[in-house]
Short mmCIF file of C-alpha atoms in Angstrom, two decimals:
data_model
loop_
_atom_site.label_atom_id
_atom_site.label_comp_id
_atom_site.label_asym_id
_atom_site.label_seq_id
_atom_site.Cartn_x
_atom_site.Cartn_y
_atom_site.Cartn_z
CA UNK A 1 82.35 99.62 123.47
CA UNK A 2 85.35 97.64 124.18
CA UNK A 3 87.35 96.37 121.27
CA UNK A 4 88.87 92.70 120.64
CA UNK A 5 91.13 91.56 123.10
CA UNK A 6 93.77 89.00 122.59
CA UNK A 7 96.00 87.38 125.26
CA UNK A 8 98.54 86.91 125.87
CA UNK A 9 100.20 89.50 123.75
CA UNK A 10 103.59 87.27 123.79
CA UNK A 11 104.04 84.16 124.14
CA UNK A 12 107.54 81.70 123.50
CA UNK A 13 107.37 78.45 123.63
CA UNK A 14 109.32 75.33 122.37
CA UNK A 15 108.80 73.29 119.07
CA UNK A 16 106.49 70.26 120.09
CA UNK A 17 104.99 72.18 123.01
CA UNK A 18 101.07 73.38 122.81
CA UNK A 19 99.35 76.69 123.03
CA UNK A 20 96.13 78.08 123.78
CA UNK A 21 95.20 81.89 122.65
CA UNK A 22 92.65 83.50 123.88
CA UNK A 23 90.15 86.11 122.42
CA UNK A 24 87.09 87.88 123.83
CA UNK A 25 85.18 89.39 120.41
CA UNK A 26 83.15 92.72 121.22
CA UNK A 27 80.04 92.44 122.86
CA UNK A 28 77.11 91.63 120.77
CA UNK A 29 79.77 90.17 118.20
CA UNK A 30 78.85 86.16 117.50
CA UNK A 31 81.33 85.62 114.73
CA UNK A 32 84.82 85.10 115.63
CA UNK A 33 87.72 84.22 112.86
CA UNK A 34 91.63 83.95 113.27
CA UNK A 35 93.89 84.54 111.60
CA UNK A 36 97.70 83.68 110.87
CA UNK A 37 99.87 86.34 110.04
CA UNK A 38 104.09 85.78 108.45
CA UNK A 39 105.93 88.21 106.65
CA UNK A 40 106.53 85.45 104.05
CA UNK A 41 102.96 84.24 103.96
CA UNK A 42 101.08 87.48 105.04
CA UNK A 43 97.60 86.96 106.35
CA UNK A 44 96.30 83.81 106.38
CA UNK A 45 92.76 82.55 107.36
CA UNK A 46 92.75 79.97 109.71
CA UNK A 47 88.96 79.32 111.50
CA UNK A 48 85.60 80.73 111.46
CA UNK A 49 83.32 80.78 114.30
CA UNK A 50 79.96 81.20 114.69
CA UNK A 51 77.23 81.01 117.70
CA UNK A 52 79.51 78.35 119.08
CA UNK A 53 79.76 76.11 115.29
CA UNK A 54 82.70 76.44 113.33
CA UNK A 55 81.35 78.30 109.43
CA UNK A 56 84.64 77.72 107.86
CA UNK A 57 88.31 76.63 107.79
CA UNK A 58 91.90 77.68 106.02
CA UNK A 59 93.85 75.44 104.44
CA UNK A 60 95.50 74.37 107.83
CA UNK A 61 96.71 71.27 109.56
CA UNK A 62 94.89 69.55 112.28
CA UNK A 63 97.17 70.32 114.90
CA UNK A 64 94.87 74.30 114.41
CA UNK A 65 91.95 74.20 116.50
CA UNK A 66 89.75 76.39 118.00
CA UNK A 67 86.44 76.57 119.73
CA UNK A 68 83.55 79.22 120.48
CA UNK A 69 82.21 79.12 123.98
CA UNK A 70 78.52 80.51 124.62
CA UNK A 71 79.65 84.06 125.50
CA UNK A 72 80.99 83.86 121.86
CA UNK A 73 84.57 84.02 123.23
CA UNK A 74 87.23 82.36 121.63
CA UNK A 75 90.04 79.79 121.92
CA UNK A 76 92.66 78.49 119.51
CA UNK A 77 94.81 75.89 120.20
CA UNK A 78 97.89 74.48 118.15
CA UNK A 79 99.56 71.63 119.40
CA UNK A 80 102.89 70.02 118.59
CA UNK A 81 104.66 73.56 117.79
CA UNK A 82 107.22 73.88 114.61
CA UNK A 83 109.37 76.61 114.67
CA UNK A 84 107.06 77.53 111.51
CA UNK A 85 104.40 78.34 113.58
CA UNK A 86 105.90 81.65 114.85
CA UNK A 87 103.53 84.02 114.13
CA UNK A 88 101.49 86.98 114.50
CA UNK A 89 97.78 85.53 115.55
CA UNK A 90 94.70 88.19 114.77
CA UNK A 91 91.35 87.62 116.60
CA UNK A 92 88.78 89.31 114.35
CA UNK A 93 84.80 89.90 115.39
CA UNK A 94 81.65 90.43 113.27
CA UNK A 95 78.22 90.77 113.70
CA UNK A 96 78.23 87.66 111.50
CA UNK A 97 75.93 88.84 109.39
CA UNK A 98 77.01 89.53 105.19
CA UNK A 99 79.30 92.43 104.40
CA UNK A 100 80.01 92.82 107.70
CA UNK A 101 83.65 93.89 108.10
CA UNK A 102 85.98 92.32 111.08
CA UNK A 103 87.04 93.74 113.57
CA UNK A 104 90.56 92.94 114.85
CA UNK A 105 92.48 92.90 118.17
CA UNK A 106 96.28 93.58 118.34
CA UNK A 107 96.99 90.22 118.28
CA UNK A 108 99.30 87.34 120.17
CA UNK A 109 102.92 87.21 118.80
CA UNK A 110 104.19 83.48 119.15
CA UNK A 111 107.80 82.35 119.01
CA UNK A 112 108.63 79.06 118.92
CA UNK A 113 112.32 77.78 119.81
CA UNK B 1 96.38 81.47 98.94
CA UNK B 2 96.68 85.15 98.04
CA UNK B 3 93.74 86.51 95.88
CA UNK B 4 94.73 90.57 96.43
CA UNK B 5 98.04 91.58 95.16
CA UNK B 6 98.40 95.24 96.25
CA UNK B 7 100.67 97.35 94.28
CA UNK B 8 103.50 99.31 95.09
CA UNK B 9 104.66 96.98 98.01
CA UNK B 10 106.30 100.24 99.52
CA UNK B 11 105.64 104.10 99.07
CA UNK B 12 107.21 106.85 100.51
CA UNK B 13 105.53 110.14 99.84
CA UNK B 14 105.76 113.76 101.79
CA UNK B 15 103.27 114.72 104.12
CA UNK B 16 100.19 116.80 102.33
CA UNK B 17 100.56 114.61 99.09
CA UNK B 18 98.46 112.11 97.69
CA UNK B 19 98.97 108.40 98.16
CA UNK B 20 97.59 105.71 95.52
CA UNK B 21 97.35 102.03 96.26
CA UNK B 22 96.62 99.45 93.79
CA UNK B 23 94.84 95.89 94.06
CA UNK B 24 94.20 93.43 91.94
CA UNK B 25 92.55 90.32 92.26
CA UNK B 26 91.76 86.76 90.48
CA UNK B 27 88.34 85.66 90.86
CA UNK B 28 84.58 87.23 91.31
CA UNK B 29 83.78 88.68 94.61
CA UNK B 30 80.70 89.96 96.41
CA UNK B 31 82.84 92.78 98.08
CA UNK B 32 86.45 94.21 98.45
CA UNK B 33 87.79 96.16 102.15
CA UNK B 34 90.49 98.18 102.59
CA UNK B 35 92.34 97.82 106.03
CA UNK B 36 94.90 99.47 107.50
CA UNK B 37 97.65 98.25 109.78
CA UNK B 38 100.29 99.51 112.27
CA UNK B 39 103.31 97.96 113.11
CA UNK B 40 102.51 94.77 114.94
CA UNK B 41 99.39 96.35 115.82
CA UNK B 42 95.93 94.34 114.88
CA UNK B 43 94.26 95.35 111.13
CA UNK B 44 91.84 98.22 111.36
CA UNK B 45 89.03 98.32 109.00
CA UNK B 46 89.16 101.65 106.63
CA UNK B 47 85.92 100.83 103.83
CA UNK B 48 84.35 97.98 102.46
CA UNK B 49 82.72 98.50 98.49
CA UNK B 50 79.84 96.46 97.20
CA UNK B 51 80.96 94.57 94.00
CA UNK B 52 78.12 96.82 92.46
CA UNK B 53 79.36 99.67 93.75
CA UNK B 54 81.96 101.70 91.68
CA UNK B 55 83.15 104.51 93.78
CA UNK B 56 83.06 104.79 97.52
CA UNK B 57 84.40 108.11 100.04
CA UNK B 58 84.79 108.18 103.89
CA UNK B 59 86.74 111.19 104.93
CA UNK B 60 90.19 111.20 103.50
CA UNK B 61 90.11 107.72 101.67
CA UNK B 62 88.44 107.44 98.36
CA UNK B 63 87.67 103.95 97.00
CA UNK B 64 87.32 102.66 93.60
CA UNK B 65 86.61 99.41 91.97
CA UNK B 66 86.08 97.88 88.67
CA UNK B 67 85.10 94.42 88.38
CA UNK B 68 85.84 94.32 84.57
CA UNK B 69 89.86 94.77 85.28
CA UNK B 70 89.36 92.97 88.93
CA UNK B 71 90.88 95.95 90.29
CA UNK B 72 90.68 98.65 93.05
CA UNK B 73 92.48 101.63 93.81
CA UNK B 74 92.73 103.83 97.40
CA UNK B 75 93.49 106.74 97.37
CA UNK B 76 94.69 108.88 100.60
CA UNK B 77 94.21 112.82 100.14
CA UNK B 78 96.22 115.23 102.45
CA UNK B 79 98.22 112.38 104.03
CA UNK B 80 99.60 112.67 107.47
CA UNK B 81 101.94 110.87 109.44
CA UNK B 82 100.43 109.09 111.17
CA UNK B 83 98.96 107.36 108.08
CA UNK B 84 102.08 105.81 107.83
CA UNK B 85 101.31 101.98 108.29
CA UNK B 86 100.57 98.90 105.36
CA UNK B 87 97.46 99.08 103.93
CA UNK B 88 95.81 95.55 102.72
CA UNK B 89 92.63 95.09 100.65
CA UNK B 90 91.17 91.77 101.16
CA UNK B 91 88.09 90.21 98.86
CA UNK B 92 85.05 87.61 100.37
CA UNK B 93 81.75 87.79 101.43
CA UNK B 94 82.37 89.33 104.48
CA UNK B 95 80.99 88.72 107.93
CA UNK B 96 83.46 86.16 108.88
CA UNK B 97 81.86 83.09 106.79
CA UNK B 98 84.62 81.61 104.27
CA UNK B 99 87.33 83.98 105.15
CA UNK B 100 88.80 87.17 103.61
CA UNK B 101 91.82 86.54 101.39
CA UNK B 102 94.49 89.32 102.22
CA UNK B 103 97.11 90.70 99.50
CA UNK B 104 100.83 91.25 100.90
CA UNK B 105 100.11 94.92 101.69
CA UNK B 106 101.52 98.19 100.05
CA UNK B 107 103.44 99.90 103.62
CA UNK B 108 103.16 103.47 102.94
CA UNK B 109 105.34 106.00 104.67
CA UNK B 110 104.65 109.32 105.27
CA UNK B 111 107.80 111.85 105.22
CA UNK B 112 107.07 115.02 107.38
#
């Protein structure tokens, strides 16, 4: 089975700019969740999805968004970038289903100048 | 905010020896996982223990909580080096619904 996979892996972009991320859970997988990673922070939760609804959300501003499509892929957008943004972004997958544990991908690594 | 506070941030051991990590953590939970990541690589997941479970094994890695002290402890037998990455426990429900709150990580290094 194919794991998570995140794109792109890098991405730099400019403060006030937008960005989309991408992430394709493994198959059979309807729960996708992201999360924000900072060495001063650590991991963060940012978004819950599930069969296309959003379950749950961090303690994030609006400019986070995401959405589930019906293939239970994922998208996360941020819009009107601070350079506090950079980040490591996970892309985790579950079954959905309680006690399940995620399953990550290696992630999208955003600067913002 | 952070729930798990693992403990030592960093530990440097030879290969062969033991390595203990430490969590702690603030509120009730229905479960506590142990992941393990590689530098700027994406979190893999090691073991996840039931909040009525006590004790938990999978190969090398032996798992133990008690809810009483809101603690757990992993413990890496025989390490090698390539288990040298930061190890996180994180506490929720699991499955993706409300989130798993992640400690800072204890990054372990393994000296051949």
């Amino acid at each position: 089975k194919a794991g998570v996979t995140q794109t792109p892996r890098y991405l730099i972009k400019t403060r006030g700019q937008q960005v989309t991320l991408s992430c394709s859970p493994i198959s059979g997988h309807r729960s996708v969740s992201w999360y924000q990673q900072t060495p001063g922070q650590g991991l963060q939760f940012l978004f819950e999805y599930f069969s296309e609804t959003q379950r749950n959300k961090g303690n994030f501003p609006g400019r986070f968004s995401g959405r589930q499509f019906s293939n239970s892929r994922s998208e996360m957008n941020v819009s009107t970038l601070e350079l506090g943004d950079s980040a490591l972004y996970l892309c985790a997958s579950s079954p959905g289903t309680y006690n399940s544990p995620l399953h990550f991908g290696n992630g999208t690594r955003l600067t913002v100048t | 905010s952070q729930q798990g506070e693992e403990d030592p941030q960093a530990l440097s051991i030879q290969e062969g020896e033991n390595a203990t990590m430490n969590c702690s953590y603030k509120t009730s939970i229905n479960n506590l996982q142990w992941y393990r990541q590689n530098s700027g690589r994406g979190l893999v997941h090691l073991i996840l223990i039931r909040s009525n479970e006590r004790e938990k094994h999978s190969g090398r890695l032996r798992v133990t909580l008690d809810t009483s002290k809101k603690s757990s402890s992993l413990l890496i037998t025989a390490s090698r080096a390539a288990d040298t990455a930061s190890y996180f426990c994180a506490t929720g429900p699991g499955g993706g619904a409300d989130g798993l709150t992640f400690g800072k990580g204890t990054h372990l290094i393994i000296q051949p």
